[in-house]
Amino acid sequence: DAGVTQTPRHEVAEKGQTIILKCEPVSGHNDLFWYRQTKIQGLELLSYFRSKSLMEDGGAFKDRFKAEMLNSSFSTLKIQPTEPKDSAVYLCASSWDSQNTLYFGAGTRLSVL
Amino acid sequence: GDKVKQSPSALSLQEGTNSALRCNFSIAATTVQWFLQNPRGSLINLFYLVPGTKENGRLKSTFNSKESYSTLHIRDAQLEDSGTYFCAAEANTGNYKYVFGAGTRLKVIA
């Protein structure tokens, strides 16, 4: 089976742009997570879906971050408008359910100028 | 404060030696996962634990839910073990989510 696939691997955006990051979970997994990783804050949860339903929208990230899961095999994370402080690695992970191993994608490195 | 506290924050090991990494939890963790983030940035799952112990090759991990900690033991460290090790605790809330520690940066030297 293919692992978690994230595209693009790298993204450069200007302040104020809209960017969309993509994630394909492991086939058959029911849970999907978006995390942001920075050196200062570490790994922070942005969104969590269970069977395509949004269970957690990440509180502090609500205003400019929107994750969607239109079908069980594809999710997007939209950042609108981008700010320089959004520069980070964005990681997508999936698992079969809450009692199972998390599998991470390789991440998207976002740089906002 | 830190819900998942990892120690040490950084560690340098001679090849062939042993060491232990630790996570302490201030939340009621029900399961724990350990990951290695390699120099390319990929997070690789090492263990998924309910309370108890698991072993895989040179790695051994224990999760003690009553005393709120987990350990990862590395035996006979190899150069390829270098990277950042993260533990993540599943919080015992209605909508489960994993809370990650800040990581332990391990460098194995020849």
CSV table of N, CA and C in Angstrom, one decimal, chain B residues 14-109:
chain,number,residue,atom,x,y,z
B,14,GLN,N,28.1,7.5,21.7
B,14,GLN,CA,29.1,6.8,21.0
B,14,GLN,C,28.5,5.6,20.3
B,15,GLU,N,28.9,5.3,19.1
B,15,GLU,CA,28.4,4.1,18.4
B,15,GLU,C,28.6,2.8,19.3
B,16,GLY,N,27.6,2.0,19.4
B,16,GLY,CA,27.7,0.8,20.2
B,16,GLY,C,27.3,0.9,21.6
B,17,THR,N,27.0,2.1,22.1
B,17,THR,CA,26.6,2.2,23.5
B,17,THR,C,25.0,2.2,23.6
B,18,ASN,N,24.5,2.2,24.8
B,18,ASN,CA,23.1,2.2,25.1
B,18,ASN,C,22.6,3.5,25.7
B,19,SER,N,21.3,3.7,25.6
B,19,SER,CA,20.8,4.9,26.2
B,19,SER,C,19.3,4.8,26.4
B,20,ALA,N,18.7,5.7,27.2
B,20,ALA,CA,17.3,5.7,27.4
B,20,ALA,C,16.7,7.1,27.2
B,21,LEU,N,15.6,7.2,26.5
B,21,LEU,CA,14.9,8.5,26.4
B,21,LEU,C,13.6,8.4,27.2
B,22,ARG,N,13.1,9.5,27.7
B,22,ARG,CA,12.0,9.4,28.6
B,22,ARG,C,11.0,10.5,28.2
B,23,CYS,N,9.7,10.1,28.4
B,23,CYS,CA,8.6,11.1,28.3
B,23,CYS,C,7.8,11.0,29.6
B,24,ASN,N,7.5,12.2,30.2
B,24,ASN,CA,6.6,12.3,31.3
B,24,ASN,C,5.4,13.0,30.9
B,25,PHE,N,4.2,12.5,31.4
B,25,PHE,CA,2.9,13.1,31.0
B,25,PHE,C,2.2,13.8,32.2
B,26,SER,N,1.7,14.9,31.9
B,26,SER,CA,0.8,15.6,32.9
B,26,SER,C,-0.6,15.5,32.5
B,27,ILE,N,-0.9,14.6,31.5
B,27,ILE,CA,-2.3,14.3,31.1
B,27,ILE,C,-2.5,12.9,31.3
B,28,ALA,N,-3.8,12.5,31.3
B,28,ALA,CA,-4.1,11.1,31.5
B,28,ALA,C,-4.0,10.3,30.2
B,29,ALA,N,-2.8,9.9,29.9
B,29,ALA,CA,-2.5,9.2,28.6
B,29,ALA,C,-3.1,7.8,28.6
B,30,THR,N,-3.7,7.4,27.5
B,30,THR,CA,-4.2,6.0,27.4
B,30,THR,C,-3.3,5.2,26.5
B,31,THR,N,-2.7,5.8,25.5
B,31,THR,CA,-1.8,5.2,24.6
B,31,THR,C,-0.6,6.1,24.3
B,32,VAL,N,0.5,5.6,23.9
B,32,VAL,CA,1.7,6.4,23.5
B,32,VAL,C,2.2,5.9,22.2
B,33,GLN,N,2.7,6.8,21.4
B,33,GLN,CA,3.5,6.4,20.2
B,33,GLN,C,4.8,7.1,20.2
B,34,TRP,N,5.8,6.4,19.7
B,34,TRP,CA,7.2,6.9,19.5
B,34,TRP,C,7.5,7.0,18.1
B,35,PHE,N,8.1,8.1,17.7
B,35,PHE,CA,8.5,8.4,16.3
B,35,PHE,C,10.0,8.8,16.2
B,36,LEU,N,10.6,8.5,15.1
B,36,LEU,CA,11.9,9.0,14.7
B,36,LEU,C,11.8,9.9,13.5
B,37,GLN,N,12.2,11.1,13.7
B,37,GLN,CA,12.2,12.0,12.5
B,37,GLN,C,13.7,12.0,12.0
B,38,ASN,N,13.8,11.5,10.8
B,38,ASN,CA,15.2,11.3,10.2
B,38,ASN,C,15.7,12.7,9.7
B,39,PRO,N,16.9,12.7,9.3
B,39,PRO,CA,17.5,14.0,8.8
B,39,PRO,C,16.7,14.6,7.6
B,40,ARG,N,16.0,13.7,6.8
B,40,ARG,CA,15.2,14.2,5.7
B,40,ARG,C,13.9,14.8,6.1
B,41,GLY,N,13.5,14.6,7.4
B,41,GLY,CA,12.3,15.1,7.9
B,41,GLY,C,11.1,14.2,8.0
B,42,SER,N,11.3,13.0,7.5
B,42,SER,CA,10.2,12.0,7.6
B,42,SER,C,10.0,11.5,9.0
B,43,LEU,N,8.8,11.4,9.5
B,43,LEU,CA,8.4,10.9,10.8
B,43,LEU,C,8.1,9.4,10.6
B,44,ILE,N,8.9,8.5,11.3
B,44,ILE,CA,8.7,7.1,11.2
B,44,ILE,C,8.2,6.6,12.5
B,45,ASN,N,7.1,5.8,12.4
B,45,ASN,CA,6.6,5.3,13.6
B,45,ASN,C,7.4,4.1,14.1
B,46,LEU,N,7.8,4.2,15.4
B,46,LEU,CA,8.6,3.1,16.0
B,46,LEU,C,7.8,2.2,16.9
B,47,PHE,N,6.9,2.7,17.7
B,47,PHE,CA,6.1,1.9,18.6
B,47,PHE,C,4.7,2.6,18.8
B,48,TYR,N,3.7,1.7,18.9
B,48,TYR,CA,2.4,2.1,19.4
B,48,TYR,C,2.2,1.3,20.7
B,49,LEU,N,1.9,2.0,21.8
B,49,LEU,CA,1.9,1.3,23.1
B,49,LEU,C,0.6,1.5,23.8
B,50,VAL,N,0.0,0.5,24.3
B,50,VAL,CA,-0.9,0.6,25.5
B,50,VAL,C,0.0,0.3,26.7
B,51,PRO,N,-0.5,0.4,27.9
B,51,PRO,CA,0.4,0.2,29.0
B,51,PRO,C,1.1,-1.2,28.9
B,52,GLY,N,2.4,-1.2,29.0
B,52,GLY,CA,3.2,-2.4,28.9
B,52,GLY,C,4.5,-2.1,28.2
B,53,THR,N,5.1,-3.2,27.6
B,53,THR,CA,6.4,-3.1,27.0
B,53,THR,C,6.4,-3.7,25.6
B,54,LYS,N,7.1,-3.1,24.7
B,54,LYS,CA,7.3,-3.7,23.4
B,54,LYS,C,8.8,-3.6,23.0
B,55,GLU,N,9.2,-4.6,22.2
B,55,GLU,CA,10.6,-4.6,21.8
B,55,GLU,C,10.6,-4.9,20.3
B,56,ASN,N,11.6,-4.2,19.6
B,56,ASN,CA,11.8,-4.4,18.2
B,56,ASN,C,13.2,-4.2,17.8
B,57,GLY,N,13.9,-5.3,17.7
B,57,GLY,CA,15.4,-5.2,17.4
B,57,GLY,C,16.1,-4.6,18.5
B,58,ARG,N,16.8,-3.5,18.2
B,58,ARG,CA,17.6,-2.8,19.3
B,58,ARG,C,16.8,-1.8,20.1
B,59,LEU,N,15.6,-1.7,19.8
B,59,LEU,CA,14.7,-0.7,20.5
B,59,LEU,C,13.7,-1.4,21.4
B,60,LYS,N,13.5,-0.8,22.6
B,60,LYS,CA,12.6,-1.4,23.5
B,60,LYS,C,11.9,-0.2,24.2
B,61,SER,N,10.5,-0.3,24.3
B,61,SER,CA,9.8,0.8,24.9
B,61,SER,C,8.8,0.3,25.9
B,62,THR,N,8.6,1.1,27.0
B,62,THR,CA,7.7,0.8,28.0
B,62,THR,C,6.8,2.0,28.2
B,63,PHE,N,5.5,1.7,28.5
B,63,PHE,CA,4.6,2.8,28.9
B,63,PHE,C,3.9,2.4,30.2
B,64,ASN,N,4.1,3.3,31.2
B,64,ASN,CA,3.6,3.1,32.5
B,64,ASN,C,2.5,4.1,32.7
B,65,SER,N,1.2,3.8,32.6
B,65,SER,CA,0.2,4.8,32.6
B,65,SER,C,-0.1,5.2,34.1
B,66,LYS,N,0.1,4.3,35.0
B,66,LYS,CA,-0.1,4.7,36.4
B,66,LYS,C,0.9,5.8,36.9
B,67,GLU,N,2.1,5.7,36.5
B,67,GLU,CA,3.1,6.6,36.9
B,67,GLU,C,3.3,7.7,35.8
B,68,SER,N,2.6,7.6,34.7
B,68,SER,CA,2.5,8.7,33.7
B,68,SER,C,3.9,8.9,33.0
B,69,TYR,N,4.5,7.9,32.5
B,69,TYR,CA,5.7,8.0,31.8
B,69,TYR,C,5.9,6.9,30.8
B,70,SER,N,6.8,7.2,29.8
B,70,SER,CA,7.2,6.2,28.8
B,70,SER,C,8.7,6.3,28.6
B,71,THR,N,9.3,5.2,28.3
B,71,THR,CA,10.7,5.2,28.0
B,71,THR,C,11.0,4.5,26.7
B,72,LEU,N,12.1,5.0,26.0
B,72,LEU,CA,12.5,4.3,24.8
B,72,LEU,C,14.0,4.0,25.0
B,73,HIS,N,14.3,2.7,25.0
B,73,HIS,CA,15.7,2.3,25.2
B,73,HIS,C,16.3,1.9,23.9
B,74,ILE,N,17.5,2.4,23.6
B,74,ILE,CA,18.3,2.1,22.4
B,74,ILE,C,19.5,1.3,22.8
B,75,ARG,N,19.6,0.2,22.3
B,75,ARG,CA,20.8,-0.7,22.6
B,75,ARG,C,21.7,-0.7,21.4
B,76,ASP,N,23.0,-0.7,21.6
B,76,ASP,CA,24.0,-0.8,20.6
B,76,ASP,C,23.8,0.2,19.5
B,77,ALA,N,23.8,1.5,19.9
B,77,ALA,CA,23.4,2.6,19.0
B,77,ALA,C,24.3,2.6,17.7
B,78,GLN,N,23.6,2.8,16.6
B,78,GLN,CA,24.2,2.9,15.3
B,78,GLN,C,24.1,4.3,14.7
B,79,LEU,N,24.9,4.6,13.7
B,79,LEU,CA,24.9,5.9,13.1
B,79,LEU,C,23.5,6.2,12.5
B,80,GLU,N,22.8,5.2,12.0
B,80,GLU,CA,21.5,5.5,11.4
B,80,GLU,C,20.4,5.8,12.4
B,81,ASP,N,20.7,5.6,13.7
B,81,ASP,CA,19.8,5.9,14.8
B,81,ASP,C,19.7,7.4,15.0
B,82,SER,N,20.6,8.2,14.4
B,82,SER,CA,20.6,9.7,14.6
B,82,SER,C,19.3,10.3,14.0
B,83,GLY,N,18.8,11.3,14.7
B,83,GLY,CA,17.6,12.0,14.3
B,83,GLY,C,16.9,12.5,15.6
B,84,THR,N,15.7,12.9,15.4
B,84,THR,CA,14.9,13.4,16.6
B,84,THR,C,13.8,12.5,16.9
B,85,TYR,N,13.8,12.1,18.2
B,85,TYR,CA,12.8,11.1,18.7
B,85,TYR,C,11.6,11.9,19.3
B,86,PHE,N,10.4,11.6,18.9
B,86,PHE,CA,9.3,12.2,19.5
B,86,PHE,C,8.4,11.1,20.2
B,87,CYS,N,7.8,11.5,21.3
B,87,CYS,CA,6.8,10.7,21.9
B,87,CYS,C,5.5,11.5,21.8
B,88,ALA,N,4.4,10.8,21.6
B,88,ALA,CA,3.1,11.4,21.5
B,88,ALA,C,2.1,10.6,22.4
B,89,ALA,N,1.3,11.3,23.2
B,89,ALA,CA,0.4,10.7,24.1
B,89,ALA,C,-1.0,11.0,23.7
B,90,GLU,N,-1.8,9.9,23.7
B,90,GLU,CA,-3.2,10.1,23.3
B,90,GLU,C,-3.9,10.6,24.6
B,91,ALA,N,-4.6,11.8,24.4
B,91,ALA,CA,-5.2,12.4,25.5
B,91,ALA,C,-6.6,11.8,25.7
B,92,ASN,N,-6.9,11.6,27.0
B,92,ASN,CA,-8.2,10.9,27.3
B,92,ASN,C,-9.3,11.8,27.3
B,93,THR,N,-9.6,12.3,26.1
B,93,THR,CA,-10.8,13.3,26.0
B,93,THR,C,-11.8,12.7,25.0
B,94,GLY,N,-12.9,13.3,24.8
B,94,GLY,CA,-14.0,12.8,24.0
B,94,GLY,C,-13.5,12.6,22.5
B,95,ASN,N,-12.9,13.7,21.9
B,95,ASN,CA,-12.3,13.6,20.6
B,95,ASN,C,-10.8,13.3,20.8
B,96,TYR,N,-10.4,12.1,20.6
B,96,TYR,CA,-9.0,11.8,20.9
B,96,TYR,C,-8.1,12.6,20.0
B,97,LYS,N,-6.9,13.0,20.5
B,97,LYS,CA,-5.9,13.6,19.7
B,97,LYS,C,-4.6,13.4,20.4
B,98,TYR,N,-3.5,13.3,19.6
B,98,TYR,CA,-2.2,13.0,20.2
B,98,TYR,C,-1.5,14.3,20.5
B,99,VAL,N,-0.9,14.4,21.7
B,99,VAL,CA,-0.1,15.6,22.1
B,99,VAL,C,1.3,15.1,22.0
B,100,PHE,N,2.1,15.9,21.3
B,100,PHE,CA,3.5,15.6,21.1
B,100,PHE,C,4.4,16.3,22.0
B,101,GLY,N,5.5,15.6,22.4
B,101,GLY,CA,6.6,16.2,23.1
B,101,GLY,C,7.5,17.0,22.2
B,102,ALA,N,8.4,17.8,22.8
B,102,ALA,CA,9.3,18.6,22.0
B,102,ALA,C,10.4,17.9,21.3
B,103,GLY,N,10.6,16.6,21.6
B,103,GLY,CA,11.6,15.8,21.0
B,103,GLY,C,12.9,15.7,21.7
B,104,THR,N,13.7,14.6,21.4
B,104,THR,CA,15.0,14.5,21.8
B,104,THR,C,15.9,14.3,20.6
B,105,ARG,N,16.9,15.2,20.4
B,105,ARG,CA,17.8,15.2,19.3
B,105,ARG,C,18.9,14.3,19.6
B,106,LEU,N,19.0,13.2,18.9
B,106,LEU,CA,20.1,12.2,19.1
B,106,LEU,C,21.1,12.2,18.0
B,107,LYS,N,22.4,12.3,18.4
B,107,LYS,CA,23.4,12.2,17.4
B,107,LYS,C,24.3,11.0,17.8
B,108,VAL,N,24.5,10.0,17.0
B,108,VAL,CA,25.4,8.9,17.2
B,108,VAL,C,26.7,9.1,16.5
B,109,ILE,N,27.8,9.1,17.2
B,109,ILE,CA,29.1,9.4,16.6
B,109,ILE,C,29.9,8.1,16.6
